[in-house]
Coordinates of C-alpha atoms in Angstrom, one line a residue:
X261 CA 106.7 127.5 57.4
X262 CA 104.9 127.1 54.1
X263 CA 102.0 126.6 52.6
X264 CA 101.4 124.4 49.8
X265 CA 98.1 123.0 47.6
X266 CA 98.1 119.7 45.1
X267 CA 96.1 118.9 42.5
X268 CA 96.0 115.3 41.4
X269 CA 93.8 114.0 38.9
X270 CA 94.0 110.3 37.9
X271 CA 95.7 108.7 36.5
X272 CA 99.2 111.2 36.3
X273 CA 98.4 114.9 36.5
X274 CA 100.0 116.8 38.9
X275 CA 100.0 120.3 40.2
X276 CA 101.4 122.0 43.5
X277 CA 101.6 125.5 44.3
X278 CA 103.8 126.5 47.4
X279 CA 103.8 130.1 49.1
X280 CA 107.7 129.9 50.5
X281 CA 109.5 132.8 52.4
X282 CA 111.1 133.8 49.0
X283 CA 107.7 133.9 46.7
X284 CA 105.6 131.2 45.0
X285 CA 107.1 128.2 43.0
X286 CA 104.4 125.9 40.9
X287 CA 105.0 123.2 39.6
X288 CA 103.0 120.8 36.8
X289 CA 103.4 117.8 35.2
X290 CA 101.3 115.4 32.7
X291 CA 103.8 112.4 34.0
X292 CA 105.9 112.8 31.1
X293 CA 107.2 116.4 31.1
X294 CA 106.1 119.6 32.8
X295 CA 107.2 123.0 33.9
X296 CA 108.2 124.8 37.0
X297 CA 107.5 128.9 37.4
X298 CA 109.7 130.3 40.9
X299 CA 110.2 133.5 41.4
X300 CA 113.5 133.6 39.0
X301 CA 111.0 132.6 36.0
X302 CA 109.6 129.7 34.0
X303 CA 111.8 126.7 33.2
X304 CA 110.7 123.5 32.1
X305 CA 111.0 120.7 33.9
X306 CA 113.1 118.2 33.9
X307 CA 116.5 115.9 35.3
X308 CA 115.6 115.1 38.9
X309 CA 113.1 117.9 39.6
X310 CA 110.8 115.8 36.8
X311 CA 111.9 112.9 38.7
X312 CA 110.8 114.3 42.0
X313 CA 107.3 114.9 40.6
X314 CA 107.0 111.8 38.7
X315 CA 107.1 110.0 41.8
X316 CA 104.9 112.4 43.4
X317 CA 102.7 110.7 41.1
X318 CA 103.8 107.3 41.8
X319 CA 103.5 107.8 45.5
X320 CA 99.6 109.6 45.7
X321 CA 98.0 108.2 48.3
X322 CA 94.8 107.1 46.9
X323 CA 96.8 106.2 43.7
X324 CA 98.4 103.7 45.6
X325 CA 95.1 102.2 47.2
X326 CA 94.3 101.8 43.7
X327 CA 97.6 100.4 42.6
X328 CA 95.9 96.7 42.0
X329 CA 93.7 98.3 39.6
X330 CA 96.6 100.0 37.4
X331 CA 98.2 97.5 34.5
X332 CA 101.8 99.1 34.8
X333 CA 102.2 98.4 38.6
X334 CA 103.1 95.1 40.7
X335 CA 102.2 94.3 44.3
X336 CA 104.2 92.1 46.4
X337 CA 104.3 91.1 50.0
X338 CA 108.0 92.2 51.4
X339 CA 107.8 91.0 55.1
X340 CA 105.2 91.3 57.7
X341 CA 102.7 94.0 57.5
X342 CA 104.6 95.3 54.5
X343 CA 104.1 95.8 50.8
X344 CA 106.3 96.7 47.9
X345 CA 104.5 98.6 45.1
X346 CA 106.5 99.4 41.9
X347 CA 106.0 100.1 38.4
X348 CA 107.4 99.5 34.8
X349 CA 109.5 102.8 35.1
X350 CA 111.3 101.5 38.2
X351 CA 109.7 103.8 40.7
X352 CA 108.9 101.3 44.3
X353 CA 107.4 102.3 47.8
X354 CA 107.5 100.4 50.6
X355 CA 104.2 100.5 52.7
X356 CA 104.1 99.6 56.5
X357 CA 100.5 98.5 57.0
X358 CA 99.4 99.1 61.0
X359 CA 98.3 95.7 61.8
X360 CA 95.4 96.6 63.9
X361 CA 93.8 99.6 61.8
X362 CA 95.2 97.9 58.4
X363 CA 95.5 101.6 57.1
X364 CA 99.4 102.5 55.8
X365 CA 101.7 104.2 58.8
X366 CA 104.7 104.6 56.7
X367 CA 106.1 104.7 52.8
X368 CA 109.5 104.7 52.2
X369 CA 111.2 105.0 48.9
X370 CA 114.5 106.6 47.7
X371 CA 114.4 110.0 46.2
X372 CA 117.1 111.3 43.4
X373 CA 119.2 114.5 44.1
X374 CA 120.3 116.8 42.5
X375 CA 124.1 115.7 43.1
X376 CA 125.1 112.3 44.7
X377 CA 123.1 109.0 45.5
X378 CA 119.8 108.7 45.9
X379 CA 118.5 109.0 49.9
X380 CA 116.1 106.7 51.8
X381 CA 112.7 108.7 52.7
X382 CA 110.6 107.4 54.9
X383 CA 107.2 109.3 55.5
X384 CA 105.0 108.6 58.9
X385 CA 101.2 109.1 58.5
X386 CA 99.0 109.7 61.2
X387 CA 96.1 111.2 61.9
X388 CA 93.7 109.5 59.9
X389 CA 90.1 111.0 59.4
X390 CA 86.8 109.9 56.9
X391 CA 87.0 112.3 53.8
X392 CA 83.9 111.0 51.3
X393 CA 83.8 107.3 52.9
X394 CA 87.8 107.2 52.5
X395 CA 90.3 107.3 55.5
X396 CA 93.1 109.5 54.5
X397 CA 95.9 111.0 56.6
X398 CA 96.0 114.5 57.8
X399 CA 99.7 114.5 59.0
X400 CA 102.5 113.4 57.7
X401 CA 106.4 113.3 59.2
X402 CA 108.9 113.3 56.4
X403 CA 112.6 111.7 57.4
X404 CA 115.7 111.2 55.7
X405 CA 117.9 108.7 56.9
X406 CA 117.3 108.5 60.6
X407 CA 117.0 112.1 60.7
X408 CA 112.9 114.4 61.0
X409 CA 113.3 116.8 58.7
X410 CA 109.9 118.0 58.1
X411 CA 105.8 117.9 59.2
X412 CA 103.1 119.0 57.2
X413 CA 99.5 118.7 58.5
X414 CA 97.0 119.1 55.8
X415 CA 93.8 121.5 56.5
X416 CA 91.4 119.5 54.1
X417 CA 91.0 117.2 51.0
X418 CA 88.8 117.8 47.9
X419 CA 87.8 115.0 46.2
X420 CA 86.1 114.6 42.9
X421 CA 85.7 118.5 42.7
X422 CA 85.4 118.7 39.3
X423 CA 88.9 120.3 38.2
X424 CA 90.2 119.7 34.9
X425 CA 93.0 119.0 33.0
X426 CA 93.6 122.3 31.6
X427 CA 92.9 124.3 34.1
X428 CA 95.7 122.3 36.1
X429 CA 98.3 122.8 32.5
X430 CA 97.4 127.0 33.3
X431 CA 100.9 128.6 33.9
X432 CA 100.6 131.6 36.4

C-alpha cells in the first residue's frame, strides 16, 4: 500500500509525490527534463525513468480528451470502439471506448524498462464519477501482459485549483 498525489498542469508539467514503505520519492518534470528526490537523495532525471514520466504526460487523462486540440498529436480510428493517439516523439495509447457510455475503459501502451524490451500495459478504468461537468475515473487496474499487477482508487480530483508552475519545480 501507498499513497501517491499528481500535479498536472497543461500542457506538460508534472509532479507526483508517493509515501512508500521505504520513505517519500517525488518526482518533477517540465516534459523535457526533471528530477527525482527518494530517500537515497536527489538525482536528476533521466534514461527511462524521464521516459516513464514523459509519458505520464502523454497518457493524462484529460490531456488525452484534449488530444484533437494539441498540434503535435494524431488521432486515428484502429478498429472498433478503438483509437490510437500518438505524438511527434513517438509516444501512442490505445483507447478502448465503451460503446454504450462512450467514456474510455482501457489504454494500453508499451512502457520502457530499465533493462530488456519494452512491456504491453494495459490500464482498466472504472468507476466513473462528474468532477466540475467532466466524467473522470476513480479506479484504475494496471496490467502487464495478461498479468493484475496493481489497483489504485483515487480519493478526489482538483481541478483548476490555481497551482503554479513553480510551486510544482519546488524540490523538497
Amino acid at each position: 500500500k501507498s499513497s501517491q498525489v499528481n500535479y498536472w498542469l497543461y500542457p506538460g508539467i508534472f509532479r507526483q509525490e508517493n509515501v512508500l514503505p521505504f520513505g517519500k520519492v517525488v518526482a518533477y518534470s517540465d516534459g523535457k527534463s526533471g528530477w527525482l528526490h527518494s530517500p537515497q537523495g536527489p538525482m536528476p532525471l533521466g534514461g527511462p525513468q524521464l521516459q516513464q514520466v514523459q509519458g505520464e504526460i502523454f497518457r493524462n487523462y484529460i490531456g488525452l480528451l484534449q488530444s484533437d486540440r494539441h498540434p503535435d498529436r494524431s488521432i486515428s480510428l484502429s478498429g472498433p470502439d478503438t483509437l490510437t493517439i500518438s505524438n511527434k516523439d513517438g509516444e501512442s495509447v490505445e483507447l478502448k471506448i465503451d460503446h454504450e457510455t462512450k467514456l474510455i475503459s482501457s489504454e494500453s501502451y508499451k512502457q520502457a524498462q530499465p533493462s530488456g524490451p519494452p512491456s504491453e500495459v494495459t490500464i482498466a478504468l472504472s468507476d466513473f464519477r462528474d468532477v466540475d461537468s467532466i466524467k473522470l475515473p476513480f479506479k484504475m487496474t494496471l496490467s502487464q501482459g495478461d498479468k493484475k499487477v496493481a489497483e489504485a482508487v483515487v480519493s478526489e480530483y482538483q481541478l483548476n485549483s490555481g497551482v503554479k508552475p513553480e510551486d510544482l519545480a519546488k524540490q523538497p
